[in-house]
Every structure is written in structure tokens, then in C-alpha cells.
């Protein structure tokens, strides 16, 4: 992050831009950023073991598997992935 802190508005704009950029990058599935405690897709809790095992993890196991299967459909909407309901 840049170190130019010139004022409240600039800071807010920078934070806003950083967050938006972060979301964009996360949706590109790049393994950057902090691990999330909740799935970015369905909001399910991500076990601490998974967070420590997968750097920058953002998805629960069910969503990750689904995302790996059809990347093109991942758009951040609330999809409650259940392994039991997914026919493969
Ligand atoms: Zn999930």
C-alpha cells in the first residue's frame, strides 16, 4: 500500500479503491490477501485448519470444489453449495 496519507478524503478514497481492487483480485482467484474466516461465496465458517493450510483461502470446501469445477459461473452471488445436492 502506498504511504501517501494526505487527508481524510484521500485516505477514504484510497481505502475504497484498495477494497474494490481486493475484491476484484479475489474474484480472479489469485491467492493473495488475508484468509477469510467465512466463505466469500456462501458465508459458511471456514475451519481454522483449512485457513492455515490454504494461504489466502476465501471459500469453504464445498464452494471451492464447486468453483474449481465451473470457474466461469463464479460471480460472487450467494450460492449455498452443498456437496450432497451436487450431482457430478
Ligand atoms: Zn462456501
JSON list of C-alpha atoms and ligand atoms in Angstrom, two decimals:
[
{"chain": "A", "resi": 1, "resn": "UNK", "atom": "CA", "xyz": [0.00, 0.00, 0.00]},
{"chain": "A", "resi": 2, "resn": "UNK", "atom": "CA", "xyz": [1.21, 3.50, -0.77]},
{"chain": "A", "resi": 3, "resn": "UNK", "atom": "CA", "xyz": [2.33, 5.65, 2.11]},
{"chain": "A", "resi": 4, "resn": "UNK", "atom": "CA", "xyz": [0.90, 8.97, 0.93]},
{"chain": "A", "resi": 5, "resn": "UNK", "atom": "CA", "xyz": [-1.59, 9.91, 3.65]},
{"chain": "A", "resi": 6, "resn": "UNK", "atom": "CA", "xyz": [-2.62, 13.38, 2.64]},
{"chain": "A", "resi": 7, "resn": "UNK", "atom": "CA", "xyz": [-6.03, 13.80, 4.24]},
{"chain": "A", "resi": 8, "resn": "UNK", "atom": "CA", "xyz": [-9.30, 12.18, 5.23]},
{"chain": "A", "resi": 9, "resn": "UNK", "atom": "CA", "xyz": [-10.78, 12.18, 1.77]},
{"chain": "A", "resi": 10, "resn": "UNK", "atom": "CA", "xyz": [-7.64, 10.84, 0.18]},
{"chain": "A", "resi": 11, "resn": "UNK", "atom": "CA", "xyz": [-7.44, 8.14, 2.81]},
{"chain": "A", "resi": 12, "resn": "UNK", "atom": "CA", "xyz": [-11.04, 7.13, 2.32]},
{"chain": "A", "resi": 13, "resn": "UNK", "atom": "CA", "xyz": [-10.65, 7.07, -1.42]},
{"chain": "A", "resi": 14, "resn": "UNK", "atom": "CA", "xyz": [-7.53, 5.02, -1.11]},
{"chain": "A", "resi": 15, "resn": "UNK", "atom": "CA", "xyz": [-9.19, 2.55, 1.23]},
{"chain": "A", "resi": 16, "resn": "UNK", "atom": "CA", "xyz": [-12.21, 2.35, -1.05]},
{"chain": "A", "resi": 17, "resn": "UNK", "atom": "CA", "xyz": [-10.02, 1.74, -4.08]},
{"chain": "A", "resi": 18, "resn": "UNK", "atom": "CA", "xyz": [-7.99, -0.82, -2.17]},
{"chain": "A", "resi": 19, "resn": "UNK", "atom": "CA", "xyz": [-11.08, -2.72, -1.08]},
{"chain": "A", "resi": 20, "resn": "UNK", "atom": "CA", "xyz": [-12.56, -2.73, -4.57]},
{"chain": "A", "resi": 21, "resn": "UNK", "atom": "CA", "xyz": [-9.26, -3.82, -6.04]},
{"chain": "A", "resi": 22, "resn": "UNK", "atom": "CA", "xyz": [-9.02, -6.51, -3.41]},
{"chain": "A", "resi": 23, "resn": "UNK", "atom": "CA", "xyz": [-12.46, -7.84, -4.25]},
{"chain": "A", "resi": 24, "resn": "UNK", "atom": "CA", "xyz": [-11.62, -7.79, -7.93]},
{"chain": "A", "resi": 25, "resn": "UNK", "atom": "CA", "xyz": [-8.40, -9.65, -7.34]},
{"chain": "A", "resi": 26, "resn": "UNK", "atom": "CA", "xyz": [-10.07, -12.11, -5.02]},
{"chain": "A", "resi": 27, "resn": "UNK", "atom": "CA", "xyz": [-12.67, -12.84, -7.67]},
{"chain": "A", "resi": 28, "resn": "UNK", "atom": "CA", "xyz": [-9.85, -13.51, -10.07]},
{"chain": "A", "resi": 29, "resn": "UNK", "atom": "CA", "xyz": [-8.90, -16.26, -7.64]},
{"chain": "A", "resi": 30, "resn": "UNK", "atom": "CA", "xyz": [-5.40, -15.04, -7.03]},
{"chain": "A", "resi": 31, "resn": "UNK", "atom": "CA", "xyz": [-4.01, -16.41, -3.79]},
{"chain": "A", "resi": 32, "resn": "UNK", "atom": "CA", "xyz": [-3.35, -13.03, -2.21]},
{"chain": "A", "resi": 33, "resn": "UNK", "atom": "CA", "xyz": [-4.67, -11.29, 0.88]},
{"chain": "A", "resi": 34, "resn": "UNK", "atom": "CA", "xyz": [-5.73, -12.41, 4.29]},
{"chain": "A", "resi": 35, "resn": "UNK", "atom": "CA", "xyz": [-7.53, -15.68, 4.77]},
{"chain": "A", "resi": 36, "resn": "UNK", "atom": "CA", "xyz": [-11.22, -15.23, 5.48]},
{"chain": "A", "resi": 37, "resn": "UNK", "atom": "CA", "xyz": [-12.93, -16.71, 8.50]},
{"chain": "A", "resi": 38, "resn": "UNK", "atom": "CA", "xyz": [-16.13, -17.05, 6.49]},
{"chain": "A", "resi": 39, "resn": "UNK", "atom": "CA", "xyz": [-16.66, -18.29, 2.97]},
{"chain": "A", "resi": 40, "resn": "UNK", "atom": "CA", "xyz": [-16.76, -15.39, 0.50]},
{"chain": "A", "resi": 41, "resn": "UNK", "atom": "CA", "xyz": [-19.39, -17.21, -1.50]},
{"chain": "A", "resi": 42, "resn": "UNK", "atom": "CA", "xyz": [-21.88, -18.74, 0.94]},
{"chain": "A", "resi": 43, "resn": "UNK", "atom": "CA", "xyz": [-20.78, -17.25, 4.28]},
{"chain": "A", "resi": 44, "resn": "UNK", "atom": "CA", "xyz": [-20.14, -20.58, 5.94]},
{"chain": "A", "resi": 45, "resn": "UNK", "atom": "CA", "xyz": [-17.43, -20.66, 8.58]},
{"chain": "A", "resi": 46, "resn": "UNK", "atom": "CA", "xyz": [-14.06, -21.80, 7.29]},
{"chain": "A", "resi": 47, "resn": "UNK", "atom": "CA", "xyz": [-12.30, -24.09, 9.77]},
{"chain": "A", "resi": 48, "resn": "UNK", "atom": "CA", "xyz": [-9.08, -22.71, 11.18]},
{"chain": "A", "resi": 49, "resn": "UNK", "atom": "CA", "xyz": [-7.22, -25.78, 9.97]},
{"chain": "A", "resi": 50, "resn": "UNK", "atom": "CA", "xyz": [-8.26, -25.01, 6.41]},
{"chain": "A", "resi": 51, "resn": "UNK", "atom": "CA", "xyz": [-7.28, -21.37, 6.80]},
{"chain": "A", "resi": 52, "resn": "UNK", "atom": "CA", "xyz": [-3.80, -22.29, 7.95]},
{"chain": "A", "resi": 53, "resn": "UNK", "atom": "CA", "xyz": [-3.46, -24.98, 5.31]},
{"chain": "A", "resi": 54, "resn": "UNK", "atom": "CA", "xyz": [-4.56, -22.80, 2.39]},
{"chain": "A", "resi": 55, "resn": "UNK", "atom": "CA", "xyz": [-2.88, -19.37, 2.19]},
{"chain": "A", "resi": 56, "resn": "UNK", "atom": "CA", "xyz": [-5.40, -16.66, 1.35]},
{"chain": "A", "resi": 57, "resn": "UNK", "atom": "CA", "xyz": [-8.31, -19.08, 1.50]},
{"chain": "A", "resi": 58, "resn": "UNK", "atom": "CA", "xyz": [-11.64, -17.42, 0.69]},
{"chain": "A", "resi": 59, "resn": "UNK", "atom": "CA", "xyz": [-14.03, -20.27, 0.12]},
{"chain": "A", "resi": 60, "resn": "UNK", "atom": "CA", "xyz": [-15.32, -23.14, 2.17]},
{"chain": "A", "resi": 61, "resn": "UNK", "atom": "CA", "xyz": [-14.52, -26.60, 0.91]},
{"chain": "A", "resi": 62, "resn": "UNK", "atom": "CA", "xyz": [-17.88, -27.07, -0.80]},
{"chain": "A", "resi": 63, "resn": "UNK", "atom": "CA", "xyz": [-17.64, -23.77, -2.65]},
{"chain": "A", "resi": 64, "resn": "UNK", "atom": "CA", "xyz": [-14.01, -24.31, -3.52]},
{"chain": "A", "resi": 65, "resn": "UNK", "atom": "CA", "xyz": [-14.83, -27.64, -5.09]},
{"chain": "A", "resi": 66, "resn": "UNK", "atom": "CA", "xyz": [-17.73, -26.12, -6.95]},
{"chain": "A", "resi": 67, "resn": "UNK", "atom": "CA", "xyz": [-15.60, -23.19, -8.04]},
{"chain": "A", "resi": 68, "resn": "UNK", "atom": "CA", "xyz": [-12.89, -25.50, -9.27]},
{"chain": "A", "resi": 69, "resn": "UNK", "atom": "CA", "xyz": [-15.49, -27.32, -11.30]},
{"chain": "A", "resi": 70, "resn": "UNK", "atom": "CA", "xyz": [-17.03, -24.35, -13.04]},
{"chain": "A", "resi": 71, "resn": "UNK", "atom": "CA", "xyz": [-14.97, -21.23, -12.64]},
{"chain": "A", "resi": 72, "resn": "UNK", "atom": "CA", "xyz": [-16.94, -19.38, -15.28]},
{"chain": "A", "resi": 73, "resn": "UNK", "atom": "CA", "xyz": [-20.07, -19.39, -13.15]},
{"chain": "A", "resi": 74, "resn": "UNK", "atom": "CA", "xyz": [-18.48, -17.91, -10.05]},
{"chain": "A", "resi": 75, "resn": "UNK", "atom": "CA", "xyz": [-19.70, -14.34, -9.75]},
{"chain": "A", "resi": 76, "resn": "UNK", "atom": "CA", "xyz": [-19.98, -13.78, -6.02]},
{"chain": "A", "resi": 77, "resn": "UNK", "atom": "CA", "xyz": [-23.68, -14.36, -5.67]},
{"chain": "A", "resi": 78, "resn": "UNK", "atom": "CA", "xyz": [-24.99, -16.23, -2.68]},
{"chain": "A", "resi": 79, "resn": "UNK", "atom": "CA", "xyz": [-24.87, -19.83, -3.69]},
{"chain": "A", "resi": 80, "resn": "UNK", "atom": "CA", "xyz": [-25.40, -22.30, -0.91]},
{"chain": "A", "resi": 81, "resn": "UNK", "atom": "CA", "xyz": [-23.20, -25.11, -2.05]},
{"chain": "A", "resi": 82, "resn": "UNK", "atom": "CA", "xyz": [-23.99, -28.46, -0.57]},
{"chain": "A", "resi": 83, "resn": "UNK", "atom": "CA", "xyz": [-21.92, -31.39, -1.63]},
{"chain": "A", "resi": 84, "resn": "UNK", "atom": "CA", "xyz": [-24.89, -33.66, -1.07]},
{"chain": "A", "resi": 85, "resn": "UNK", "atom": "CA", "xyz": [-27.04, -31.73, -3.52]},
{"chain": "A", "resi": 86, "resn": "UNK", "atom": "CA", "xyz": [-24.47, -31.58, -6.28]},
{"chain": "A", "resi": 87, "resn": "UNK", "atom": "CA", "xyz": [-24.64, -34.36, -8.79]},
{"chain": "A", "resi": 88, "resn": "UNK", "atom": "CA", "xyz": [-21.39, -34.93, -10.53]},
{"chain": "B", "resi": 1, "resn": "LIG", "atom": "ZN1", "xyz": [-18.96, -21.61, 0.80]}
]
